[in-house]
Structure formats: structure tokens, C-alpha cells
């Protein structure tokens, strides 16, 4: 897949938007969860971070959005740049203002509010009411199902609709980089296809760069341009989505012959350690 020509700021595609350089993350000052990770997302890119449970994918996203501090985690080494500026000294709200949106794992929405109210609550950074209405309509255009459920409290939406709403809330901040943590979790294959297709369009047509964390390697590689495989806090493979998908070990242990990944098999894969040597 090719990258889109420009992002939503008109910046030419291909320039680096996000750069992690040799980043280490410590929890509680002792547990080294990320061990020297370097990752790039170019303007207009759609990048997948793949790996099993506990590999460190969510921690990488939290280091970018700044949400590590609430979990007693910190970046202990390395650098992170976004749109050419150093990120590490910035508080999470400032990172949002600069265009970083993080959709956490687990579809966090306000259950007692309707979809529209949820979107409004996510737009507190905008003072112009007309602009907020435009953004809301844009989100409803990406996710027509949410408009159809406009009068329903979010707690009564289906899992897929709640995931759409969580992504919609992130879009209300007009991100340059949309980070999604396991959007496919617990959803039926049909819904995963529907949501991933919309994510692909948000990237291609909306010009929003995407960093997608997924255990569902089949779905993620189906829309990504580039992929990183994370294991035990390290990047053990990186390349175009096509190259990663074509790798025999990825085929065997992550793509399971086209089915959902069987992570029990990853144990055997680890024994071979072919990518680490
Ligand atoms: P999952 O898909 O299960 O979310 P992941 O690849 O996102 O896995 P992380 O959640 O980033 O992995 O976890 C990476 C490592 O950091 C794990 O060993 C985990 O136990 C540890 N870890 C994560 N959060 C914390 C925390 N708040 N305090 C201490 N250790 C943590």
C-alpha cells in the first residue's frame, strides 16, 4: 500500500511526523518494559505495532501520549520527537493540542451520555461552537452507525459501536496522529473489517497518520503500510507490511495460515530467536 500524498495539515507525505529513538521505559523505577525501541511514522503513514500480550505495545503508545506518569512509568532513556519538536517534557494535554490522540484499549466512553454528548465532551479544547458541530458531523459521516444511535446512551451501544465512538472522540481533537490500542479486541470479524476499513479511509481520505497497536496481525497488516513486531520490549522486525506479511516466521506464528494468531505457538518461535540473533 502506498502512503497518502499529504496529511490534514497539507504537509507533504514522507516526512517524519513521529520519531522514537532508542526509547526505554521503566515502571516503578525498576521494571524495564521497553528496551531501546526506535520507531518512525511518516506524515500520512499507517503503521502497525504487532506483538503478543505483554510485549510492550501499549507502553510504547503511553510513552508517546504521556500517559505513563499516571501508572508510575517514565521514559528513562532515548528521545521522542513529534513534528520536529521534542515531546518528552510536555504534559499530556499539550501533546493532544499538538495533534496526538490516543484511543486506549477497552473502548472508554461515557456510558450515561449519548454519542453526540460523548463527542461534545471530547471537544473541550474548541471554543467555537460551529466548529464543534462541524467536527461532530464529520465523525457521524465516518461512522453513520453512531448517528443512527444518536439517542441511545453509550452504555447500551454494541461493542463495535462503542469502539467507533472511542475513535470518534479522538477525532474531535483533530489529530495529526491517531493512536489506536487494539481496536479489534472482542469484536466479530465482520465488525473488525468495518472498523479497519474506516480507519484506512480516515488515513487515506482524511490525511490522518495512524499508529495502530494490534494482536490481530491479519487485520492490521491488511491496512498498514509499515509494521513493527514487538517482543519482550524490543522491536524484533520492521518493514513494509508486505515484507512483514511475507516473512515465513510471521506467517507461521503470527498469521496462523490466515487465521487469528495462536500465541501459544509464539513460545516455539521464541526458542528459535531467529530475528534476535
Ligand atoms: P497487552 O496487549 O496485554 O496490552 P502490550 O504489548 O500492550 O500487552 P504492555 O501493556 O505495554 O504490553 O506491557 C509491557 C510490560 O510492562 C509487561 O511486562 C507489563 O507487565 C508491564 N507493565 C505494563 N503496565 C505496567 C504498570 N503500570 N506497572 C508495572 N508494569 C507494567
Coordinates of N, CA, C and O in Angstrom, one line a residue, residues 149-247:
X149 N -27.7 5.8 16.1 CA -27.9 5.5 17.6 C -27.8 6.8 18.4 O -27.5 6.7 19.6
X150 N -28.1 7.9 17.8 CA -27.9 9.2 18.4 C -28.6 9.4 19.8 O -28.1 10.1 20.6
X151 N -29.7 8.7 19.9 CA -30.5 8.9 21.2 C -30.2 7.9 22.3 O -30.8 7.9 23.3
X152 N -29.3 7.0 21.9 CA -29.0 5.9 22.9 C -27.9 6.2 23.8 O -26.9 6.7 23.3
X153 N -28.0 5.9 25.0 CA -26.8 6.1 25.9 C -25.7 5.1 25.5 O -26.0 4.0 25.1
X154 N -24.5 5.6 25.6 CA -23.4 4.9 25.0 C -23.2 3.5 25.7 O -22.7 2.6 25.1
X155 N -23.6 3.4 26.9 CA -23.5 2.1 27.6 C -24.4 1.0 27.0 O -24.1 -0.2 27.2
X156 N -25.4 1.4 26.2 CA -26.2 0.5 25.5 C -25.8 0.2 24.1 O -26.4 -0.6 23.4
X157 N -24.8 0.9 23.6 CA -24.3 0.6 22.3 C -23.6 -0.8 22.2 O -23.1 -1.2 23.3
X158 N -23.5 -1.4 21.0 CA -22.7 -2.6 20.9 C -21.2 -2.3 21.1 O -20.8 -1.2 21.0
X159 N -20.5 -3.4 21.3 CA -19.0 -3.2 21.4 C -18.4 -2.5 20.2 O -17.5 -1.6 20.4
X160 N -18.8 -2.9 19.1 CA -18.3 -2.2 17.8 C -18.6 -0.7 17.8 O -17.8 0.1 17.4
X161 N -19.9 -0.4 18.2 CA -20.3 1.0 18.2 C -19.5 1.8 19.2 O -19.2 2.9 19.0
X162 N -19.3 1.1 20.4 CA -18.5 1.9 21.4 C -17.1 2.1 20.9 O -16.5 3.2 21.2
X163 N -16.5 1.1 20.2 CA -15.2 1.3 19.6 C -15.2 2.5 18.6 O -14.3 3.3 18.6
X164 N -16.2 2.5 17.8 CA -16.4 3.6 16.8 C -16.5 5.0 17.6 O -15.9 6.0 17.2
X165 N -17.2 5.0 18.7 CA -17.4 6.2 19.4 C -16.0 6.6 20.1 O -15.7 7.8 20.1
X166 N -15.3 5.6 20.6 CA -14.0 6.0 21.2 C -13.1 6.6 20.1 O -12.4 7.6 20.4
X167 N -13.1 6.1 18.9 CA -12.3 6.6 17.8 C -12.8 8.0 17.4 O -12.1 9.0 17.2
X168 N -14.2 8.1 17.4 CA -14.8 9.4 17.1 C -14.4 10.5 18.1 O -14.1 11.6 17.7
X169 N -14.3 10.1 19.4 CA -13.9 11.1 20.4 C -12.5 11.6 20.1 O -12.2 12.8 20.3
X170 N -11.7 10.7 19.7 CA -10.3 11.1 19.4 C -10.3 12.0 18.2 O -9.5 13.0 18.2
X171 N -11.1 11.8 17.3 CA -11.1 12.6 16.0 C -11.6 14.1 16.4 O -11.3 15.0 15.6
X172 N -12.4 14.2 17.4 CA -12.8 15.6 17.8 C -11.7 16.5 18.2 O -11.8 17.7 18.2
X173 N -10.5 15.9 18.5 CA -9.3 16.7 18.8 C -8.6 17.1 17.6 O -7.5 17.7 17.6
X174 N -9.1 16.7 16.4 CA -8.4 17.0 15.1 C -6.9 16.5 15.1 O -6.0 17.3 14.9
X175 N -6.7 15.2 15.3 CA -5.3 14.8 15.5 C -4.6 14.7 14.1 O -5.2 14.6 13.1
X176 N -3.3 14.9 14.3 CA -2.4 14.6 13.1 C -2.0 13.2 13.2 O -1.7 12.5 12.2
X177 N -1.9 12.6 14.4 CA -1.5 11.2 14.6 C -2.6 10.6 15.5 O -2.9 11.0 16.6
X178 N -3.3 9.6 15.0 CA -4.3 8.8 15.7 C -3.7 7.5 16.2 O -3.3 6.7 15.3
X179 N -3.6 7.3 17.5 CA -3.0 6.1 18.0 C -4.1 5.2 18.5 O -4.9 5.6 19.4
X180 N -4.2 4.0 18.0 CA -5.3 3.1 18.4 C -4.7 1.9 19.1 O -3.9 1.2 18.5
X181 N -5.2 1.6 20.3 CA -4.7 0.4 21.0 C -5.8 -0.7 20.9 O -6.8 -0.7 21.6
X182 N -5.5 -1.7 20.2 CA -6.3 -2.9 20.0 C -7.7 -2.6 19.7 O -8.6 -3.1 20.4
X183 N -8.0 -1.9 18.6 CA -9.4 -1.6 18.3 C -10.2 -2.9 18.0 O -11.5 -2.9 18.0
X184 N -9.6 -4.0 17.6 CA -10.3 -5.2 17.2 C -10.7 -6.1 18.4 O -11.5 -7.0 18.2
X185 N -10.2 -5.7 19.6 CA -10.4 -6.6 20.7 C -11.9 -6.9 21.0 O -12.7 -6.1 21.2
X186 N -12.2 -8.2 21.0 CA -13.5 -8.7 21.3 C -14.6 -8.5 20.3 O -15.8 -8.6 20.6
X187 N -14.2 -8.0 19.1 CA -15.2 -7.8 18.1 C -15.3 -8.9 17.0 O -14.3 -9.6 16.8
X188 N -16.4 -9.1 16.4 CA -16.6 -10.1 15.4 C -15.7 -9.7 14.2 O -15.5 -8.5 13.9
X189 N -15.3 -10.7 13.4 CA -14.5 -10.4 12.2 C -15.2 -9.4 11.2 O -14.5 -8.6 10.7
X190 N -16.5 -9.5 11.1 CA -17.2 -8.5 10.2 C -17.0 -7.1 10.7 O -16.8 -6.2 9.9
X191 N -17.2 -7.0 12.0 CA -17.1 -5.6 12.6 C -15.6 -5.1 12.5 O -15.4 -3.9 12.3
X192 N -14.7 -6.0 12.7 CA -13.3 -5.6 12.6 C -13.0 -5.1 11.2 O -12.4 -4.0 11.0
X193 N -13.5 -5.8 10.2 CA -13.3 -5.4 8.8 C -13.9 -4.0 8.6 O -13.4 -3.1 8.0
X194 N -15.2 -3.8 9.2 CA -15.8 -2.5 9.0 C -15.0 -1.4 9.6 O -14.8 -0.3 9.0
X195 N -14.6 -1.6 10.9 CA -13.8 -0.5 11.6 C -12.5 -0.3 10.9 O -12.1 0.9 10.7
X196 N -11.8 -1.4 10.5 CA -10.5 -1.2 9.9 C -10.6 -0.5 8.6 O -9.7 0.3 8.2
X197 N -11.7 -0.7 7.9 CA -11.9 0.0 6.6 C -12.1 1.5 6.8 O -11.5 2.3 6.1
X198 N -12.8 1.8 7.9 CA -13.0 3.2 8.2 C -11.6 3.9 8.6 O -11.3 5.0 8.2
X199 N -10.8 3.1 9.4 CA -9.5 3.6 9.8 C -8.7 3.9 8.6 O -8.0 4.9 8.5
X200 N -8.7 3.0 7.6 CA -7.9 3.1 6.4 C -8.4 4.4 5.7 O -7.6 5.2 5.2
X201 N -9.7 4.6 5.7 CA -10.2 5.8 5.0 C -9.9 7.1 5.7 O -9.6 8.2 5.1
X202 N -9.9 7.1 7.0 CA -9.5 8.2 7.8 C -8.1 8.6 7.5 O -7.7 9.8 7.4
X203 N -7.3 7.6 7.3 CA -5.9 7.8 6.9 C -5.7 8.3 5.5 O -5.1 9.4 5.3
X204 N -6.4 7.6 4.6 CA -6.2 8.0 3.2 C -6.9 9.2 2.8 O -6.4 10.1 2.1
X205 N -8.2 9.3 3.1 CA -9.0 10.4 2.7 C -8.9 11.6 3.7 O -9.0 12.7 3.3
X206 N -8.8 11.3 5.0 CA -8.8 12.3 6.0 C -7.3 12.8 6.2 O -7.1 13.9 6.8
X207 N -6.3 12.1 5.7 CA -5.0 12.5 5.8 C -4.4 12.5 7.2 O -3.4 13.1 7.6
X208 N -5.0 11.6 8.1 CA -4.6 11.5 9.5 C -3.6 10.3 9.5 O -3.9 9.2 9.1
X209 N -2.4 10.5 10.1 CA -1.4 9.5 10.2 C -1.9 8.6 11.4 O -2.6 9.0 12.3
X210 N -1.6 7.3 11.3 CA -2.2 6.3 12.2 C -1.1 5.4 12.8 O -0.2 4.9 12.0
X211 N -1.1 5.2 14.1 CA -0.2 4.2 14.7 C -1.1 3.2 15.4 O -1.9 3.6 16.3
X212 N -1.1 2.0 14.9 CA -2.1 1.0 15.3 C -1.5 -0.1 16.0 O -0.6 -0.8 15.5
X213 N -1.9 -0.3 17.3 CA -1.4 -1.5 18.1 C -2.4 -2.6 17.9 O -3.6 -2.4 18.1
X214 N -1.9 -3.8 17.6 CA -2.8 -4.9 17.3 C -2.2 -6.2 17.7 O -1.1 -6.5 17.4
X215 N -3.1 -7.1 18.2 CA -2.7 -8.5 18.2 C -3.2 -9.3 17.0 O -2.7 -10.3 16.6
X216 N -4.3 -8.7 16.4 CA -4.8 -9.3 15.2 C -4.0 -8.8 14.0 O -4.2 -7.9 13.3
X217 N -2.9 -9.6 13.8 CA -1.9 -9.3 12.7 C -2.5 -9.3 11.3 O -2.2 -8.5 10.5
X218 N -3.5 -10.2 11.1 CA -4.1 -10.3 9.8 C -4.8 -9.0 9.4 O -4.6 -8.4 8.4
X219 N -5.6 -8.5 10.4 CA -6.4 -7.3 10.1 C -5.5 -6.1 10.0 O -5.6 -5.3 9.1
X220 N -4.5 -6.0 10.9 CA -3.6 -4.9 10.9 C -2.7 -4.8 9.6 O -2.6 -3.7 9.0
X221 N -2.2 -5.9 9.2 CA -1.3 -5.9 8.0 C -2.2 -5.7 6.8 O -1.6 -5.3 5.7
X222 N -3.5 -5.9 6.9 CA -4.3 -5.7 5.7 C -4.5 -4.2 5.4 O -4.8 -3.8 4.3
X223 N -4.2 -3.3 6.4 CA -4.4 -1.9 6.1 C -3.1 -1.1 6.3 O -3.0 0.0 5.8
X224 N -2.1 -1.7 7.0 CA -0.9 -0.9 7.3 C 0.0 -0.7 6.1 O 0.0 -1.6 5.2
X225 N 0.8 0.3 6.1 CA 1.9 0.5 5.1 C 3.1 -0.2 5.6 O 3.9 -0.7 4.8
X226 N 3.4 0.0 6.9 CA 4.6 -0.4 7.5 C 4.3 -1.1 8.8 O 3.3 -0.8 9.5
X227 N 5.1 -2.0 9.3 CA 4.8 -2.7 10.5 C 6.1 -3.0 11.3 O 7.2 -3.2 10.8
X228 N 5.9 -3.0 12.7 CA 7.0 -3.3 13.6 C 6.5 -4.5 14.4 O 5.3 -4.5 14.9
X229 N 7.3 -5.5 14.6 CA 7.0 -6.6 15.5 C 7.7 -6.4 16.8 O 8.9 -6.2 16.9
X230 N 6.9 -6.3 17.9 CA 7.5 -6.1 19.2 C 7.4 -7.3 20.1 O 6.4 -8.0 20.1
X231 N 8.6 -7.7 20.7 CA 8.6 -8.8 21.6 C 9.5 -8.5 22.8 O 10.6 -7.9 22.6
X232 N 8.9 -8.7 24.0 CA 9.7 -8.6 25.2 C 10.4 -7.2 25.2 O 11.5 -7.1 25.6
X233 N 9.6 -6.2 24.9 CA 10.1 -4.8 25.0 C 11.1 -4.3 23.9 O 11.6 -3.2 24.0
X234 N 11.2 -5.2 22.9 CA 12.1 -4.8 21.8 C 11.5 -4.9 20.4 O 10.6 -5.8 20.3
X235 N 11.9 -4.1 19.5 CA 11.5 -4.3 18.1 C 12.3 -5.4 17.5 O 13.6 -5.3 17.4
X236 N 11.7 -6.5 17.1 CA 12.5 -7.6 16.5 C 12.3 -7.7 15.0 O 13.0 -8.5 14.4
X237 N 11.4 -7.0 14.4 CA 11.3 -7.0 13.0 C 10.6 -5.7 12.6 O 9.7 -5.2 13.3
X238 N 11.1 -5.1 11.4 CA 10.4 -3.9 10.9 C 10.5 -4.0 9.4 O 11.4 -4.5 8.8
X239 N 9.5 -3.4 8.8 CA 9.5 -3.4 7.3 C 8.2 -3.0 6.7 O 7.2 -2.7 7.5
X240 N 8.1 -3.0 5.4 CA 6.8 -2.7 4.8 C 5.8 -3.8 5.2 O 6.2 -5.0 5.6
X241 N 4.5 -3.5 5.2 CA 3.5 -4.5 5.6 C 3.6 -5.8 4.8 O 3.5 -6.9 5.3
X242 N 3.9 -5.5 3.5 CA 4.0 -6.7 2.6 C 5.2 -7.6 3.0 O 5.1 -8.8 3.0
X243 N 6.4 -6.9 3.3 CA 7.6 -7.7 3.6 C 7.3 -8.5 5.0 O 7.7 -9.6 5.1
X244 N 6.7 -7.8 5.9 CA 6.5 -8.5 7.2 C 5.5 -9.6 7.0 O 5.7 -10.7 7.5
X245 N 4.5 -9.4 6.2 CA 3.5 -10.4 6.0 C 4.1 -11.6 5.3 O 3.7 -12.7 5.5
X246 N 5.0 -11.4 4.4 CA 5.6 -12.4 3.6 C 6.7 -13.2 4.4 O 7.1 -14.3 4.0
X247 N 7.1 -12.7 5.5 CA 8.2 -13.4 6.3 C 7.6 -14.8 6.8 O 6.5 -14.8 7.4

